[in-house]
């Protein structure tokens, strides 16, 4: 199996607050892994550690067997290989939709501008935003912004794409268009790690679902087991609460 | 010109007699203020960028210590030049260099230097505020695609920060136009200095300085209009073009955005 990322004994403290405790897991090429769990369970922190937006307190992150927390590889080179899609989109507000997808390729990958534009157009086409290339981020809707953010990450041609609650800041009517794009990507064989509250997406698209609870991985299995027959009591309670919301 | 001539007659007489003085003074004022503001702006941007360099977990110790020292020096510069009057700085610098080092600075150059370092000190904090006003998410997104601090700054953050601090910058420019008056203390022939000699020729202070007022106002008002125009230009168009599909490239139409 071709492991892209392997996490060993990863811990993260914010002061005296232990957010992640002894996390072990791995992602292989072509896998779609969904991370679910309650707010504050450490899902986002784990994802941010994988992109080094947070520095782990202890443990190892192996990228193709190489520990990226040692100085072997520069942070920037590694980050370019791990795409990231944020809850708040975080598009560059001064740049047009097209330039959002071009700037990283030119500055980081040192591609020439024409080639970068061509790549960007391909991915903007894929997410259905190629008509809006001259628009600025503040002129398009939330769902459109997130699709551009996905195209921006894809334009860097990363080995894996990390999604940090990509639909949580969207109006309900826009969630679908983003999930549809993500499903297309998953089917095309892209390696994806998705922190999400969209249980339907996790059930239908994921190869594997990771349930996190209070900073540890409480259960990890194929979606059929997690959703139909969870072994851990906490998983059962969490899913019951989220799937059978009552008021 | 008789002493009991009308007020307007005096104003008109003083202008006709001294207009080359006023214009030369105004020219020097705008030259010093403009150059000083531009240099100060550049200094401010550089300091703002340097002071926001993040210290990360893998920053090595030498770099960490170096950044701390640089930060301290820059902070000292900002505090000292914001905390003392420009008039006093002009005296210290001009007479200091002459007496201690035996160097006689050219007057206009000395004026530009003093205005620049003063503006730099203020602009450094304005730029830092401008950088902090950009939401953290855009820094993270830039870092997440592998951009370095300087790439993030030049491609993403500064274009937005500079747009945001333009109103404060035009404030600085206007203040500089007016505050060059204090440079008359070291005999720089800017507008206030020239007005004093014009007034001295007739002992007509009120009429002379009324003309000076008008000249200052024309300069500041013009400058604020120009900077406002630049702001509008930088904001770009509020409409964008929908691009048709590849097969019908001429299928383009414009829509007006709902926001802003």
Coordinates of C-alpha atoms in Angstrom, one line a residue, chain A residues 48 51-53 55 71 75-76 79-80 82-84 86 89-95 103-104 107-108 110 121 125 130-136 138-140 152-153 156, chain B residues 56-59 135-138 140-148 151 154-157 159-160 234-246 255 257 259-260:
Chain A
X48 CA -4.2 21.7 10.6
X51 CA -0.6 21.0 7.0
X52 CA 1.8 22.4 9.7
X53 CA -0.5 25.3 10.3
X55 CA 2.9 22.5 15.1
X71 CA 14.2 19.8 9.1
X75 CA 7.8 23.5 5.3
X76 CA 6.8 25.4 2.1
X79 CA 2.7 22.4 2.2
X80 CA 2.5 22.8 -1.6
X82 CA -0.9 19.1 0.8
X83 CA -3.7 21.2 -0.5
X84 CA -6.0 22.7 2.0
X86 CA -10.9 26.1 4.6
X89 CA -12.8 29.8 2.0
X90 CA -9.9 32.3 2.6
X91 CA -9.7 33.4 -1.0
X92 CA -7.3 36.2 -1.8
X93 CA -9.6 39.2 -1.9
X94 CA -7.3 41.4 -4.0
X95 CA -7.1 38.8 -6.8
X103 CA -0.6 33.0 -8.0
X104 CA 0.5 29.9 -6.1
X107 CA 5.2 31.9 -7.0
X108 CA 5.7 28.5 -5.4
X110 CA 7.7 28.6 -10.5
X121 CA -8.7 27.1 -16.3
X125 CA -13.9 24.3 -15.5
X130 CA -14.7 29.0 -15.5
X131 CA -17.3 31.6 -16.4
X132 CA -16.4 33.8 -13.4
X133 CA -12.6 34.1 -13.9
X134 CA -12.6 37.9 -13.9
X135 CA -14.8 38.2 -10.8
X136 CA -13.4 39.2 -7.4
X138 CA -16.5 39.6 -2.9
X139 CA -18.6 39.5 -6.0
X140 CA -19.5 35.8 -5.8
X152 CA -7.1 26.9 -6.2
X153 CA -5.9 24.0 -4.1
X156 CA -1.2 23.3 -7.1
Chain B
X56 CA 7.7 29.8 14.0
X57 CA 8.6 26.6 15.8
X58 CA 11.3 25.8 13.3
X59 CA 12.8 29.3 13.1
X135 CA -8.0 38.4 8.2
X136 CA -5.7 35.6 9.4
X137 CA -7.4 33.2 7.0
X138 CA -5.7 34.7 4.0
X140 CA -3.1 30.7 6.3
X141 CA -4.4 30.1 2.8
X142 CA -1.2 31.6 1.4
X143 CA 1.0 29.5 3.7
X144 CA -1.0 26.4 3.0
X145 CA -0.2 26.6 -0.7
X146 CA 3.5 27.0 0.2
X147 CA 4.0 30.7 -0.1
X148 CA 6.8 32.3 2.0
X151 CA 5.5 36.2 -1.2
X154 CA 3.8 41.1 -1.8
X155 CA 1.1 39.1 -3.6
X156 CA -1.8 39.0 -1.2
X157 CA -1.5 41.1 2.0
X159 CA -2.1 45.1 -2.0
X160 CA -5.0 44.9 0.4
X234 CA -7.6 51.0 -6.9
X235 CA -11.1 49.7 -6.0
X236 CA -11.5 48.6 -9.6
X237 CA -14.7 48.1 -11.4
X238 CA -17.8 47.0 -9.5
X239 CA -18.9 44.8 -12.4
X240 CA -17.4 41.8 -13.9
X241 CA -17.8 39.9 -17.2
X242 CA -19.3 36.5 -17.5
X243 CA -17.2 34.5 -19.9
X244 CA -19.2 32.5 -22.4
X245 CA -18.4 28.8 -23.2
X246 CA -15.4 28.0 -25.4
X255 CA -23.8 41.7 -14.7
X257 CA -22.8 42.7 -8.6
X259 CA -22.7 43.6 -3.0
X260 CA -20.9 46.9 -2.3

